[in-house]
Amino acid sequence: MPRLAVLIVAAGKGERSGLSRPKQYEYLAGTPMLRRTVEAFRSHPVQVVIGPGQEDLAAAALAGLALPAPVPGGATRQESVRLGLEALAAGPDGPPDFVLIHDAARPFVSAGTIAAVAQALEKGARGALPMLAVADTLRRRESAGWSTVARDNLFRAQTPQGFAFGDILAAHRAHAGTAVTDDMALAELAGIAVEHVEGDERNLKLTTKEDFVLANALLSTGETRTAMGYDAHRFTEGDHVWLCGIQVPHDHGLLGHSDADAGLHALTDALLGCIGAGDIGQHFPPTDERWKGASSDKFLAHAASLIAEKGGQVIHCDVTLICERPKVGPYRQAMRARIAEILGLDIDRVSVKATTTEGMGYTGRREGLAAQAVATVRLPA
Ligand code: CTP
Ligand code: MG
């Protein structure tokens, strides 16, 4: 089986967007653009290239995705690609056979486009890219005035652009001094024959603020679903409990096969409920030794990945912890931040609340604690 790697370049500053952060970290319907782009390639190994000083933004945007550390990019896209290719060549698995090079700024790339480029390479093409015919007539400004450029035979090049790895690395090394705007231009300089596959109008490159308005409008189609989850655990001997991914000192522990984090368990069930995917016990059976003492962030990340596989996004979640003790208030912000990190959400889309039951019932008698959660997910039409 030939090995295919994906290089996603995200080292730009996004200056034309006029946004307050580099555009690849901007949220689109609750999820950073870079995370959406990476998730579009989820069945392939992905290497991300980021700009200097973007380490924290990238870590937050890509939390929980189990990617190799991002590679630092350069001053131009071309340089960023070359540095990414060099990192792939020197990586632990050695150079791949093929590489797909893609802009972080194209989060709507479809599985069909990715497969078409990959298949062209597997069938022997040395380079392949998606292209679309130009629909508008073009006008060119010249020193003497304007002229019309007939649109016949004009096409728009998109990414991912795929190559035999050795060819494109050699082209980048040989032509580092010639400025080009995409890898195909470089491939042509190096005499690599390229094939064309059908492009996709939805595979927009987000450049201006208006493009972000359009992208959010595209994402608002589809359906919204809400589901709830509930969990309870009994107190046992111990000196801390895990709640919503945070270790909280307490005069008891919680009894459970995993870390007994009722908050994350309730939330995991709520997410699974949104896609009709059963409950946490089906995915992580308590009889399975692998989950003994497991940290529950894994369960939550798994539920989120099932939603992402369907092209959906979590847009909001709300957890209520029900206990007399420990006091939740001092940890509430840390809990929200941890859930936001696991799910790759802005913190204002995550709510953590707490209540006692005024001494009534099993939580009132301090036999244990309970949690309930509600999650809202948007799924594509
Ligand atoms: N890119 C990069 N390294 C650079 C410049 C760009 O990795 N030095 C990446 C961008 O992050 C983006 C892709 O190349 O994913 C396409 O570039 P573009 O859309 O021009 O993004 P920016 O350069 O960030 O935006 P702008 O030109 O408006 O500043
Ligand atoms: Mg640019």
PDB file of C-alpha atoms in Angstrom, residues 43-157:
ATOM      1  CA  SER A  43      -8.748   9.153   7.514  1.00  0.00           C
ATOM      2  CA  HIS A  44      -5.185  10.247   6.565  1.00  0.00           C
ATOM      3  CA  PRO A  45      -2.112  11.193   8.643  1.00  0.00           C
ATOM      4  CA  VAL A  46      -1.964  15.000   8.840  1.00  0.00           C
ATOM      5  CA  GLN A  47       1.008  17.301   9.447  1.00  0.00           C
ATOM      6  CA  VAL A  48       0.124  20.930  10.214  1.00  0.00           C
ATOM      7  CA  VAL A  49       2.460  23.893   9.587  1.00  0.00           C
ATOM      8  CA  ILE A  50       1.900  26.958  11.805  1.00  0.00           C
ATOM      9  CA  GLY A  51       3.346  30.448  12.135  1.00  0.00           C
ATOM     10  CA  PRO A  52       5.786  31.605  14.805  1.00  0.00           C
ATOM     11  CA  GLY A  53       3.944  32.524  18.010  1.00  0.00           C
ATOM     12  CA  GLN A  54       0.828  30.528  17.001  1.00  0.00           C
ATOM     13  CA  GLU A  55       1.671  27.533  19.211  1.00  0.00           C
ATOM     14  CA  ASP A  56      -1.009  28.251  21.834  1.00  0.00           C
ATOM     15  CA  LEU A  57      -3.698  29.052  19.263  1.00  0.00           C
ATOM     16  CA  ALA A  58      -2.885  25.834  17.392  1.00  0.00           C
ATOM     17  CA  ALA A  59      -2.838  23.729  20.573  1.00  0.00           C
ATOM     18  CA  ALA A  60      -6.297  25.021  21.526  1.00  0.00           C
ATOM     19  CA  ALA A  61      -7.699  24.578  18.004  1.00  0.00           C
ATOM     20  CA  LEU A  62      -6.342  21.039  17.606  1.00  0.00           C
ATOM     21  CA  ALA A  63      -6.817  19.749  21.177  1.00  0.00           C
ATOM     22  CA  GLY A  64      -7.603  16.057  21.384  1.00  0.00           C
ATOM     23  CA  LEU A  65      -6.865  15.266  17.715  1.00  0.00           C
ATOM     24  CA  ALA A  66      -3.650  13.278  18.416  1.00  0.00           C
ATOM     25  CA  LEU A  67      -1.594  14.953  15.682  1.00  0.00           C
ATOM     26  CA  PRO A  68       2.199  15.178  15.499  1.00  0.00           C
ATOM     27  CA  ALA A  69       3.550  18.506  16.800  1.00  0.00           C
ATOM     28  CA  PRO A  70       2.989  21.331  14.296  1.00  0.00           C
ATOM     29  CA  VAL A  71       6.023  22.347  12.221  1.00  0.00           C
ATOM     30  CA  PRO A  72       7.044  26.038  12.139  1.00  0.00           C
ATOM     31  CA  GLY A  73       6.363  27.645   8.755  1.00  0.00           C
ATOM     32  CA  GLY A  74       8.042  30.492   6.891  1.00  0.00           C
ATOM     33  CA  ALA A  75       7.393  34.009   5.650  1.00  0.00           C
ATOM     34  CA  THR A  76       5.538  32.867   2.507  1.00  0.00           C
ATOM     35  CA  ARG A  77       3.162  30.015   1.772  1.00  0.00           C
ATOM     36  CA  GLN A  78       5.788  28.504  -0.514  1.00  0.00           C
ATOM     37  CA  GLU A  79       8.358  28.494   2.293  1.00  0.00           C
ATOM     38  CA  SER A  80       5.826  27.034   4.723  1.00  0.00           C
ATOM     39  CA  VAL A  81       5.110  24.181   2.301  1.00  0.00           C
ATOM     40  CA  ARG A  82       8.809  23.493   1.784  1.00  0.00           C
ATOM     41  CA  LEU A  83       9.465  23.405   5.544  1.00  0.00           C
ATOM     42  CA  GLY A  84       6.499  21.056   5.996  1.00  0.00           C
ATOM     43  CA  LEU A  85       7.753  18.743   3.243  1.00  0.00           C
ATOM     44  CA  GLU A  86      11.239  18.696   4.802  1.00  0.00           C
ATOM     45  CA  ALA A  87       9.682  17.772   8.158  1.00  0.00           C
ATOM     46  CA  LEU A  88       7.697  14.920   6.551  1.00  0.00           C
ATOM     47  CA  ALA A  89      10.865  13.676   4.817  1.00  0.00           C
ATOM     48  CA  ALA A  90      12.745  13.651   8.137  1.00  0.00           C
ATOM     49  CA  GLY A  91       9.787  12.277  10.129  1.00  0.00           C
ATOM     50  CA  PRO A  92       9.813   9.015  12.107  1.00  0.00           C
ATOM     51  CA  ASP A  93       8.163   7.049   9.265  1.00  0.00           C
ATOM     52  CA  GLY A  94      10.457   8.448   6.562  1.00  0.00           C
ATOM     53  CA  PRO A  95       9.178  10.173   3.422  1.00  0.00           C
ATOM     54  CA  PRO A  96       5.659   9.133   2.321  1.00  0.00           C
ATOM     55  CA  ASP A  97       4.990   8.031  -1.280  1.00  0.00           C
ATOM     56  CA  PHE A  98       2.408  10.749  -1.916  1.00  0.00           C
ATOM     57  CA  VAL A  99       1.532  14.053  -0.319  1.00  0.00           C
ATOM     58  CA  LEU A 100      -1.628  16.136  -0.510  1.00  0.00           C
ATOM     59  CA  ILE A 101      -0.856  19.812   0.159  1.00  0.00           C
ATOM     60  CA  HIS A 102      -3.850  21.785   1.382  1.00  0.00           C
ATOM     61  CA  ASP A 103      -4.637  25.296   2.627  1.00  0.00           C
ATOM     62  CA  ALA A 104      -5.983  25.584   6.158  1.00  0.00           C
ATOM     63  CA  ALA A 105      -8.148  28.338   4.631  1.00  0.00           C
ATOM     64  CA  ARG A 106     -10.255  25.728   2.746  1.00  0.00           C
ATOM     65  CA  PRO A 107     -12.241  24.028   5.523  1.00  0.00           C
ATOM     66  CA  PHE A 108     -15.074  22.766   3.270  1.00  0.00           C
ATOM     67  CA  VAL A 109     -13.015  20.366   1.194  1.00  0.00           C
ATOM     68  CA  SER A 110     -15.152  17.271   0.601  1.00  0.00           C
ATOM     69  CA  ALA A 111     -14.243  13.621   1.049  1.00  0.00           C
ATOM     70  CA  GLY A 112     -14.990  13.254  -2.697  1.00  0.00           C
ATOM     71  CA  THR A 113     -12.410  15.854  -3.743  1.00  0.00           C
ATOM     72  CA  ILE A 114      -9.776  14.347  -1.436  1.00  0.00           C
ATOM     73  CA  ALA A 115     -10.456  10.863  -2.795  1.00  0.00           C
ATOM     74  CA  ALA A 116     -10.347  12.058  -6.425  1.00  0.00           C
ATOM     75  CA  VAL A 117      -6.888  13.630  -5.991  1.00  0.00           C
ATOM     76  CA  ALA A 118      -5.579  10.603  -4.054  1.00  0.00           C
ATOM     77  CA  GLN A 119      -6.938   8.171  -6.679  1.00  0.00           C
ATOM     78  CA  ALA A 120      -5.313  10.087  -9.529  1.00  0.00           C
ATOM     79  CA  LEU A 121      -1.950   9.645  -7.762  1.00  0.00           C
ATOM     80  CA  GLU A 122      -2.571   5.976  -7.024  1.00  0.00           C
ATOM     81  CA  LYS A 123      -3.315   5.442 -10.724  1.00  0.00           C
ATOM     82  CA  GLY A 124       0.077   6.882 -11.650  1.00  0.00           C
ATOM     83  CA  ALA A 125      -0.303  10.683 -11.949  1.00  0.00           C
ATOM     84  CA  ARG A 126       2.782  12.550 -10.648  1.00  0.00           C
ATOM     85  CA  GLY A 127       0.609  15.533  -9.747  1.00  0.00           C
ATOM     86  CA  ALA A 128      -3.152  16.152  -9.493  1.00  0.00           C
ATOM     87  CA  LEU A 129      -5.343  19.083  -8.543  1.00  0.00           C
ATOM     88  CA  PRO A 130      -9.028  20.056  -8.424  1.00  0.00           C
ATOM     89  CA  MET A 131     -10.023  22.761 -10.903  1.00  0.00           C
ATOM     90  CA  LEU A 132     -13.179  24.686 -11.729  1.00  0.00           C
ATOM     91  CA  ALA A 133     -14.087  26.562 -14.902  1.00  0.00           C
ATOM     92  CA  VAL A 134     -14.286  30.341 -14.517  1.00  0.00           C
ATOM     93  CA  ALA A 135     -17.909  31.524 -14.745  1.00  0.00           C
ATOM     94  CA  ASP A 136     -17.327  35.288 -14.730  1.00  0.00           C
ATOM     95  CA  THR A 137     -15.810  37.229 -17.588  1.00  0.00           C
ATOM     96  CA  LEU A 138     -12.521  38.658 -16.393  1.00  0.00           C
ATOM     97  CA  ARG A 139     -11.259  42.228 -16.771  1.00  0.00           C
ATOM     98  CA  ARG A 140      -7.599  43.121 -16.791  1.00  0.00           C
ATOM     99  CA  ARG A 141      -6.243  46.569 -15.849  1.00  0.00           C
ATOM    100  CA  GLU A 142      -3.459  47.702 -18.148  1.00  0.00           C
ATOM    101  CA  SER A 143      -1.482  50.910 -18.386  1.00  0.00           C
ATOM    102  CA  ALA A 144      -3.590  52.017 -21.388  1.00  0.00           C
ATOM    103  CA  GLY A 145      -6.932  51.170 -19.698  1.00  0.00           C
ATOM    104  CA  TRP A 146      -8.982  47.996 -19.320  1.00  0.00           C
ATOM    105  CA  SER A 147      -9.289  44.922 -21.489  1.00  0.00           C
ATOM    106  CA  THR A 148     -11.606  41.929 -21.401  1.00  0.00           C
ATOM    107  CA  VAL A 149     -10.152  38.468 -20.834  1.00  0.00           C
ATOM    108  CA  ALA A 150     -12.322  35.776 -22.409  1.00  0.00           C
ATOM    109  CA  ARG A 151     -13.155  33.171 -19.815  1.00  0.00           C
ATOM    110  CA  ASP A 152     -12.879  30.298 -22.282  1.00  0.00           C
ATOM    111  CA  ASN A 153     -10.107  27.926 -21.272  1.00  0.00           C
ATOM    112  CA  LEU A 154      -9.634  29.642 -17.916  1.00  0.00           C
ATOM    113  CA  PHE A 155      -9.829  27.571 -14.746  1.00  0.00           C
ATOM    114  CA  ARG A 156      -9.465  28.152 -11.019  1.00  0.00           C
ATOM    115  CA  ALA A 157      -6.971  25.953  -9.150  1.00  0.00           C
TER     116      ALA A 157
END
